[in-house]
PDB file of N, CA, C and O in Angstrom:
ATOM      1  N   MET A  22     -73.926 -71.941 -67.195  1.00 78.00           N
ATOM      2  CA  MET A  22     -74.660 -70.710 -66.972  1.00 78.00           C
ATOM      3  C   MET A  22     -74.143 -69.992 -65.722  1.00 78.00           C
ATOM      4  O   MET A  22     -74.082 -68.779 -65.691  1.00 78.00           O
ATOM      5  N   PHE A  23     -73.806 -70.784 -64.697  1.00 84.00           N
ATOM      6  CA  PHE A  23     -73.299 -70.186 -63.472  1.00 84.00           C
ATOM      7  C   PHE A  23     -71.987 -69.436 -63.721  1.00 84.00           C
ATOM      8  O   PHE A  23     -71.752 -68.377 -63.138  1.00 84.00           O
ATOM      9  N   GLY A  24     -71.146 -69.962 -64.617  1.00 84.00           N
ATOM     10  CA  GLY A  24     -69.874 -69.320 -64.930  1.00 84.00           C
ATOM     11  C   GLY A  24     -70.060 -67.960 -65.575  1.00 84.00           C
ATOM     12  O   GLY A  24     -69.281 -67.031 -65.331  1.00 84.00           O
ATOM     13  N   ILE A  25     -71.072 -67.849 -66.418  1.00 87.00           N
ATOM     14  CA  ILE A  25     -71.337 -66.566 -67.072  1.00 87.00           C
ATOM     15  C   ILE A  25     -71.820 -65.534 -66.050  1.00 87.00           C
ATOM     16  O   ILE A  25     -71.363 -64.393 -66.042  1.00 87.00           O
ATOM     17  N   VAL A  26     -72.731 -65.939 -65.185  1.00 90.00           N
ATOM     18  CA  VAL A  26     -73.260 -65.030 -64.165  1.00 90.00           C
ATOM     19  C   VAL A  26     -72.147 -64.609 -63.207  1.00 90.00           C
ATOM     20  O   VAL A  26     -72.013 -63.422 -62.870  1.00 90.00           O
ATOM     21  N   LEU A  27     -71.314 -65.556 -62.791  1.00 92.00           N
ATOM     22  CA  LEU A  27     -70.210 -65.239 -61.898  1.00 92.00           C
ATOM     23  C   LEU A  27     -69.217 -64.296 -62.569  1.00 92.00           C
ATOM     24  O   LEU A  27     -68.717 -63.353 -61.946  1.00 92.00           O
ATOM     25  N   GLY A  28     -68.940 -64.519 -63.847  1.00 91.00           N
ATOM     26  CA  GLY A  28     -68.051 -63.629 -64.594  1.00 91.00           C
ATOM     27  C   GLY A  28     -68.592 -62.212 -64.673  1.00 91.00           C
ATOM     28  O   GLY A  28     -67.845 -61.242 -64.531  1.00 91.00           O
ATOM     29  N   PHE A  29     -69.906 -62.080 -64.884  1.00 93.00           N
ATOM     30  CA  PHE A  29     -70.510 -60.751 -64.930  1.00 93.00           C
ATOM     31  C   PHE A  29     -70.446 -60.062 -63.566  1.00 93.00           C
ATOM     32  O   PHE A  29     -70.198 -58.863 -63.482  1.00 93.00           O
ATOM     33  N   PHE A  30     -70.659 -60.828 -62.492  1.00 93.00           N
ATOM     34  CA  PHE A  30     -70.555 -60.231 -61.161  1.00 93.00           C
ATOM     35  C   PHE A  30     -69.138 -59.755 -60.867  1.00 93.00           C
ATOM     36  O   PHE A  30     -68.939 -58.688 -60.283  1.00 93.00           O
ATOM     37  N   ILE A  31     -68.142 -60.530 -61.269  1.00 91.00           N
ATOM     38  CA  ILE A  31     -66.754 -60.123 -61.073  1.00 91.00           C
ATOM     39  C   ILE A  31     -66.459 -58.872 -61.892  1.00 91.00           C
ATOM     40  O   ILE A  31     -65.804 -57.940 -61.418  1.00 91.00           O
ATOM     41  N   LEU A  32     -66.958 -58.820 -63.106  1.00 91.00           N
ATOM     42  CA  LEU A  32     -66.767 -57.655 -63.967  1.00 91.00           C
ATOM     43  C   LEU A  32     -67.435 -56.421 -63.374  1.00 91.00           C
ATOM     44  O   LEU A  32     -66.833 -55.338 -63.322  1.00 91.00           O
ATOM     45  N   ILE A  33     -68.649 -56.564 -62.903  1.00 93.00           N
ATOM     46  CA  ILE A  33     -69.374 -55.441 -62.306  1.00 93.00           C
ATOM     47  C   ILE A  33     -68.677 -54.969 -61.033  1.00 93.00           C
ATOM     48  O   ILE A  33     -68.561 -53.767 -60.785  1.00 93.00           O
ATOM     49  N   PHE A  34     -68.172 -55.902 -60.226  1.00 90.00           N
ATOM     50  CA  PHE A  34     -67.443 -55.528 -59.017  1.00 90.00           C
ATOM     51  C   PHE A  34     -66.169 -54.763 -59.360  1.00 90.00           C
ATOM     52  O   PHE A  34     -65.826 -53.779 -58.700  1.00 90.00           O
ATOM     53  N   GLY A  35     -65.475 -55.179 -60.405  1.00 90.00           N
ATOM     54  CA  GLY A  35     -64.284 -54.457 -60.841  1.00 90.00           C
ATOM     55  C   GLY A  35     -64.611 -53.047 -61.302  1.00 90.00           C
ATOM     56  O   GLY A  35     -63.892 -52.098 -60.992  1.00 90.00           O
ATOM     57  N   LEU A  36     -65.698 -52.904 -62.039  1.00 89.00           N
ATOM     58  CA  LEU A  36     -66.115 -51.569 -62.474  1.00 89.00           C
ATOM     59  C   LEU A  36     -66.546 -50.707 -61.286  1.00 89.00           C
ATOM     60  O   LEU A  36     -66.275 -49.507 -61.246  1.00 89.00           O
ATOM     61  N   PHE A  37     -67.197 -51.334 -60.306  1.00 89.00           N
ATOM     62  CA  PHE A  37     -67.585 -50.612 -59.098  1.00 89.00           C
ATOM     63  C   PHE A  37     -66.351 -50.107 -58.357  1.00 89.00           C
ATOM     64  O   PHE A  37     -66.318 -48.954 -57.905  1.00 89.00           O
ATOM     65  N   LEU A  38     -65.326 -50.944 -58.229  1.00 87.00           N
ATOM     66  CA  LEU A  38     -64.106 -50.500 -57.567  1.00 87.00           C
ATOM     67  C   LEU A  38     -63.438 -49.360 -58.322  1.00 87.00           C
ATOM     68  O   LEU A  38     -62.832 -48.483 -57.716  1.00 87.00           O
ATOM     69  N   LYS A  39     -63.537 -49.391 -59.647  1.00 87.00           N
ATOM     70  CA  LYS A  39     -62.898 -48.357 -60.470  1.00 87.00           C
ATOM     71  C   LYS A  39     -63.548 -46.991 -60.276  1.00 87.00           C
ATOM     72  O   LYS A  39     -62.855 -45.982 -60.247  1.00 87.00           O
ATOM     73  N   VAL A  40     -64.865 -46.946 -60.111  1.00 86.00           N
ATOM     74  CA  VAL A  40     -65.556 -45.660 -60.083  1.00 86.00           C
ATOM     75  C   VAL A  40     -65.949 -45.185 -58.683  1.00 86.00           C
ATOM     76  O   VAL A  40     -66.406 -44.057 -58.536  1.00 86.00           O
ATOM     77  N   THR A  41     -65.771 -46.012 -57.664  1.00 84.00           N
ATOM     78  CA  THR A  41     -66.222 -45.628 -56.334  1.00 84.00           C
ATOM     79  C   THR A  41     -65.357 -44.527 -55.729  1.00 84.00           C
ATOM     80  O   THR A  41     -64.166 -44.423 -56.033  1.00 84.00           O
ATOM     81  N   LYS A  42     -65.951 -43.732 -54.909  1.00 81.00           N
ATOM     82  CA  LYS A  42     -65.250 -42.646 -54.219  1.00 81.00           C
ATOM     83  C   LYS A  42     -65.120 -42.920 -52.720  1.00 81.00           C
ATOM     84  O   LYS A  42     -64.703 -42.057 -51.974  1.00 81.00           O
ATOM     85  N   ASP A  43     -65.487 -44.118 -52.303  1.00 79.00           N
ATOM     86  CA  ASP A  43     -65.455 -44.486 -50.885  1.00 79.00           C
ATOM     87  C   ASP A  43     -64.010 -44.572 -50.403  1.00 79.00           C
ATOM     88  O   ASP A  43     -63.205 -45.310 -50.964  1.00 79.00           O
ATOM     89  N   PRO A  44     -63.663 -43.827 -49.349  1.00 80.00           N
ATOM     90  CA  PRO A  44     -62.271 -43.860 -48.869  1.00 80.00           C
ATOM     91  C   PRO A  44     -61.868 -45.209 -48.273  1.00 80.00           C
ATOM     92  O   PRO A  44     -60.689 -45.547 -48.249  1.00 80.00           O
ATOM     93  N   LYS A  45     -62.828 -46.009 -47.820  1.00 80.00           N
ATOM     94  CA  LYS A  45     -62.501 -47.327 -47.264  1.00 80.00           C
ATOM     95  C   LYS A  45     -62.047 -48.292 -48.358  1.00 80.00           C
ATOM     96  O   LYS A  45     -61.309 -49.231 -48.091  1.00 80.00           O
ATOM     97  N   LEU A  46     -62.510 -48.072 -49.578  1.00 76.00           N
ATOM     98  CA  LEU A  46     -62.141 -48.940 -50.691  1.00 76.00           C
ATOM     99  C   LEU A  46     -60.981 -48.390 -51.516  1.00 76.00           C
ATOM    100  O   LEU A  46     -60.624 -48.955 -52.537  1.00 76.00           O
ATOM    101  N   ALA A  47     -60.388 -47.293 -51.066  1.00 74.00           N
ATOM    102  CA  ALA A  47     -59.305 -46.664 -51.825  1.00 74.00           C
ATOM    103  C   ALA A  47     -58.102 -47.593 -51.968  1.00 74.00           C
ATOM    104  O   ALA A  47     -57.411 -47.560 -52.985  1.00 74.00           O
ATOM    105  N   THR A  48     -57.850 -48.427 -50.969  1.00 77.00           N
ATOM    106  CA  THR A  48     -56.711 -49.339 -51.059  1.00 77.00           C
ATOM    107  C   THR A  48     -56.983 -50.486 -52.026  1.00 77.00           C
ATOM    108  O   THR A  48     -56.046 -51.108 -52.507  1.00 77.00           O
ATOM    109  N   SER A  49     -58.239 -50.749 -52.337  1.00 76.00           N
ATOM    110  CA  SER A  49     -58.587 -51.847 -53.250  1.00 76.00           C
ATOM    111  C   SER A  49     -58.714 -51.397 -54.698  1.00 76.00           C
ATOM    112  O   SER A  49     -58.955 -52.226 -55.575  1.00 76.00           O
ATOM    113  N   LYS A  50     -58.570 -50.103 -54.961  1.00 76.00           N
ATOM    114  CA  LYS A  50     -58.736 -49.604 -56.318  1.00 76.00           C
ATOM    115  C   LYS A  50     -57.702 -50.182 -57.277  1.00 76.00           C
ATOM    116  O   LYS A  50     -57.967 -50.340 -58.457  1.00 76.00           O
ATOM    117  N   LYS A  51     -56.521 -50.530 -56.776  1.00 78.00           N
ATOM    118  CA  LYS A  51     -55.491 -51.067 -57.668  1.00 78.00           C
ATOM    119  C   LYS A  51     -55.860 -52.464 -58.188  1.00 78.00           C
ATOM    120  O   LYS A  51     -55.308 -52.917 -59.176  1.00 78.00           O
ATOM    121  N   PHE A  52     -56.785 -53.127 -57.538  1.00 84.00           N
ATOM    122  CA  PHE A  52     -57.217 -54.451 -57.980  1.00 84.00           C
ATOM    123  C   PHE A  52     -58.377 -54.380 -58.971  1.00 84.00           C
ATOM    124  O   PHE A  52     -58.824 -55.419 -59.460  1.00 84.00           O
ATOM    125  N   SER A  53     -58.863 -53.194 -59.280  1.00 87.00           N
ATOM    126  CA  SER A  53     -60.030 -53.085 -60.152  1.00 87.00           C
ATOM    127  C   SER A  53     -59.750 -53.631 -61.542  1.00 87.00           C
ATOM    128  O   SER A  53     -60.590 -54.335 -62.107  1.00 87.00           O
ATOM    129  N   TRP A  54     -58.584 -53.333 -62.117  1.00 88.00           N
ATOM    130  CA  TRP A  54     -58.261 -53.839 -63.445  1.00 88.00           C
ATOM    131  C   TRP A  54     -58.154 -55.358 -63.452  1.00 88.00           C
ATOM    132  O   TRP A  54     -58.523 -56.010 -64.426  1.00 88.00           O
ATOM    133  N   MET A  55     -57.663 -55.928 -62.355  1.00 90.00           N
ATOM    134  CA  MET A  55     -57.563 -57.380 -62.267  1.00 90.00           C
ATOM    135  C   MET A  55     -58.954 -58.014 -62.314  1.00 90.00           C
ATOM    136  O   MET A  55     -59.187 -58.971 -63.041  1.00 90.00           O
ATOM    137  N   PHE A  56     -59.900 -57.460 -61.535  1.00 90.00           N
ATOM    138  CA  PHE A  56     -61.259 -57.993 -61.532  1.00 90.00           C
ATOM    139  C   PHE A  56     -61.936 -57.801 -62.885  1.00 90.00           C
ATOM    140  O   PHE A  56     -62.666 -58.683 -63.348  1.00 90.00           O
ATOM    141  N   ILE A  57     -61.702 -56.668 -63.518  1.00 90.00           N
ATOM    142  CA  ILE A  57     -62.290 -56.407 -64.831  1.00 90.00           C
ATOM    143  C   ILE A  57     -61.771 -57.419 -65.848  1.00 90.00           C
ATOM    144  O   ILE A  57     -62.551 -58.010 -66.607  1.00 90.00           O
ATOM    145  N   LEU A  58     -60.462 -57.655 -65.863  1.00 92.00           N
ATOM    146  CA  LEU A  58     -59.884 -58.603 -66.817  1.00 92.00           C
ATOM    147  C   LEU A  58     -60.331 -60.038 -66.544  1.00 92.00           C
ATOM    148  O   LEU A  58     -60.650 -60.785 -67.479  1.00 92.00           O
ATOM    149  N   ILE A  59     -60.375 -60.429 -65.277  1.00 91.00           N
ATOM    150  CA  ILE A  59     -60.829 -61.779 -64.946  1.00 91.00           C
ATOM    151  C   ILE A  59     -62.294 -61.967 -65.354  1.00 91.00           C
ATOM    152  O   ILE A  59     -62.680 -63.012 -65.879  1.00 91.00           O
ATOM    153  N   GLY A  60     -63.114 -60.943 -65.121  1.00 92.00           N
ATOM    154  CA  GLY A  60     -64.522 -61.025 -65.502  1.00 92.00           C
ATOM    155  C   GLY A  60     -64.705 -61.160 -67.003  1.00 92.00           C
ATOM    156  O   GLY A  60     -65.464 -62.006 -67.473  1.00 92.00           O
ATOM    157  N   ILE A  61     -63.983 -60.350 -67.755  1.00 93.00           N
ATOM    158  CA  ILE A  61     -64.092 -60.409 -69.216  1.00 93.00           C
ATOM    159  C   ILE A  61     -63.603 -61.752 -69.746  1.00 93.00           C
ATOM    160  O   ILE A  61     -64.262 -62.385 -70.569  1.00 93.00           O
ATOM    161  N   LEU A  62     -62.450 -62.193 -69.255  1.00 93.00           N
ATOM    162  CA  LEU A  62     -61.893 -63.462 -69.739  1.00 93.00           C
ATOM    163  C   LEU A  62     -62.779 -64.653 -69.377  1.00 93.00           C
ATOM    164  O   LEU A  62     -62.931 -65.587 -70.175  1.00 93.00           O
ATOM    165  N   SER A  63     -63.380 -64.627 -68.203  1.00 93.00           N
ATOM    166  CA  SER A  63     -64.217 -65.764 -67.826  1.00 93.00           C
ATOM    167  C   SER A  63     -65.515 -65.793 -68.629  1.00 93.00           C
ATOM    168  O   SER A  63     -65.971 -66.866 -69.027  1.00 93.00           O
ATOM    169  N   VAL A  64     -66.103 -64.637 -68.896  1.00 91.00           N
ATOM    170  CA  VAL A  64     -67.332 -64.607 -69.701  1.00 91.00           C
ATOM    171  C   VAL A  64     -67.035 -65.022 -71.136  1.00 91.00           C
ATOM    172  O   VAL A  64     -67.752 -65.860 -71.714  1.00 91.00           O
ATOM    173  N   VAL A  65     -65.978 -64.476 -71.724  1.00 92.00           N
ATOM    174  CA  VAL A  65     -65.633 -64.822 -73.104  1.00 92.00           C
ATOM    175  C   VAL A  65     -65.245 -66.296 -73.198  1.00 92.00           C
ATOM    176  O   VAL A  65     -65.654 -66.992 -74.128  1.00 92.00           O
ATOM    177  N   GLY A  66     -64.481 -66.783 -72.235  1.00 92.00           N
ATOM    178  CA  GLY A  66     -64.092 -68.190 -72.243  1.00 92.00           C
ATOM    179  C   GLY A  66     -65.279 -69.121 -72.117  1.00 92.00           C
ATOM    180  O   GLY A  66     -65.365 -70.136 -72.816  1.00 92.00           O
ATOM    181  N   LYS A  67     -66.203 -68.800 -71.240  1.00 91.00           N
ATOM    182  CA  LYS A  67     -67.390 -69.646 -71.064  1.00 91.00           C
ATOM    183  C   LYS A  67     -68.261 -69.628 -72.316  1.00 91.00           C
ATOM    184  O   LYS A  67     -68.777 -70.663 -72.734  1.00 91.00           O
ATOM    185  N   LEU A  68     -68.432 -68.452 -72.931  1.00 89.00           N
ATOM    186  CA  LEU A  68     -69.206 -68.377 -74.167  1.00 89.00           C
ATOM    187  C   LEU A  68     -68.533 -69.165 -75.282  1.00 89.00           C
ATOM    188  O   LEU A  68     -69.196 -69.836 -76.077  1.00 89.00           O
ATOM    189  N   PHE A  69     -67.209 -69.114 -75.350  1.00 93.00           N
ATOM    190  CA  PHE A  69     -66.469 -69.871 -76.360  1.00 93.00           C
ATOM    191  C   PHE A  69     -66.638 -71.369 -76.148  1.00 93.00           C
ATOM    192  O   PHE A  69     -66.851 -72.124 -77.104  1.00 93.00           O
ATOM    193  N   MET A  70     -66.569 -71.808 -74.900  1.00 90.00           N
ATOM    194  CA  MET A  70     -66.756 -73.233 -74.609  1.00 90.00           C
ATOM    195  C   MET A  70     -68.170 -73.676 -74.937  1.00 90.00           C
ATOM    196  O   MET A  70     -68.375 -74.784 -75.466  1.00 90.00           O
ATOM    197  N   MET A  71     -69.153 -72.840 -74.640  1.00 88.00           N
ATOM    198  CA  MET A  71     -70.533 -73.191 -74.968  1.00 88.00           C
ATOM    199  C   MET A  71     -70.727 -73.255 -76.477  1.00 88.00           C
ATOM    200  O   MET A  71     -71.461 -74.113 -76.982  1.00 88.00           O
ATOM    201  N   TYR A  72     -70.079 -72.364 -77.220  1.00 90.00           N
ATOM    202  CA  TYR A  72     -70.169 -72.371 -78.674  1.00 90.00           C
ATOM    203  C   TYR A  72     -69.527 -73.634 -79.246  1.00 90.00           C
ATOM    204  O   TYR A  72     -70.064 -74.237 -80.187  1.00 90.00           O
ATOM    205  N   GLN A  73     -68.406 -74.042 -78.688  1.00 90.00           N
ATOM    206  CA  GLN A  73     -67.729 -75.246 -79.165  1.00 90.00           C
ATOM    207  C   GLN A  73     -68.556 -76.507 -78.917  1.00 90.00           C
ATOM    208  O   GLN A  73     -68.503 -77.439 -79.714  1.00 90.00           O
ATOM    209  N   LYS A  74     -69.307 -76.513 -77.828  1.00 89.00           N
ATOM    210  CA  LYS A  74     -70.153 -77.673 -77.518  1.00 89.00           C
ATOM    211  C   LYS A  74     -71.467 -77.646 -78.283  1.00 89.00           C
ATOM    212  O   LYS A  74     -72.206 -78.620 -78.276  1.00 89.00           O
ATOM    213  N   GLY A  75     -71.786 -76.521 -78.918  1.00 85.00           N
ATOM    214  CA  GLY A  75     -73.022 -76.410 -79.680  1.00 85.00           C
ATOM    215  C   GLY A  75     -74.213 -76.036 -78.828  1.00 85.00           C
ATOM    216  O   GLY A  75     -75.357 -76.264 -79.217  1.00 85.00           O
ATOM    217  N   GLU A  76     -73.984 -75.474 -77.638  1.00 80.00           N
ATOM    218  CA  GLU A  76     -75.079 -75.109 -76.747  1.00 80.00           C
ATOM    219  C   GLU A  76     -75.685 -73.745 -77.095  1.00 80.00           C
ATOM    220  O   GLU A  76     -76.763 -73.439 -76.643  1.00 80.00           O
ATOM    221  N   ILE A  77     -74.958 -72.946 -77.854  1.00 77.00           N
ATOM    222  CA  ILE A  77     -75.506 -71.653 -78.290  1.00 77.00           C
ATOM    223  C   ILE A  77     -75.408 -71.521 -79.780  1.00 77.00           C
ATOM    224  O   ILE A  77     -74.701 -72.183 -80.462  1.00 77.00           O
TER     225      ILE A  77
END
């Protein structure tokens, strides 16, 4: 369960970096796609593992 929540937080942080207009975070905008992809892959991977174990 912790992996799913952490994956969602990483995904939300990536989306926040993508849409923010803060000039202090302008240098971090190039990492937004990385956070989005890591978040999606970790959530999908954790759900797949839970499905394989029969937990969902």
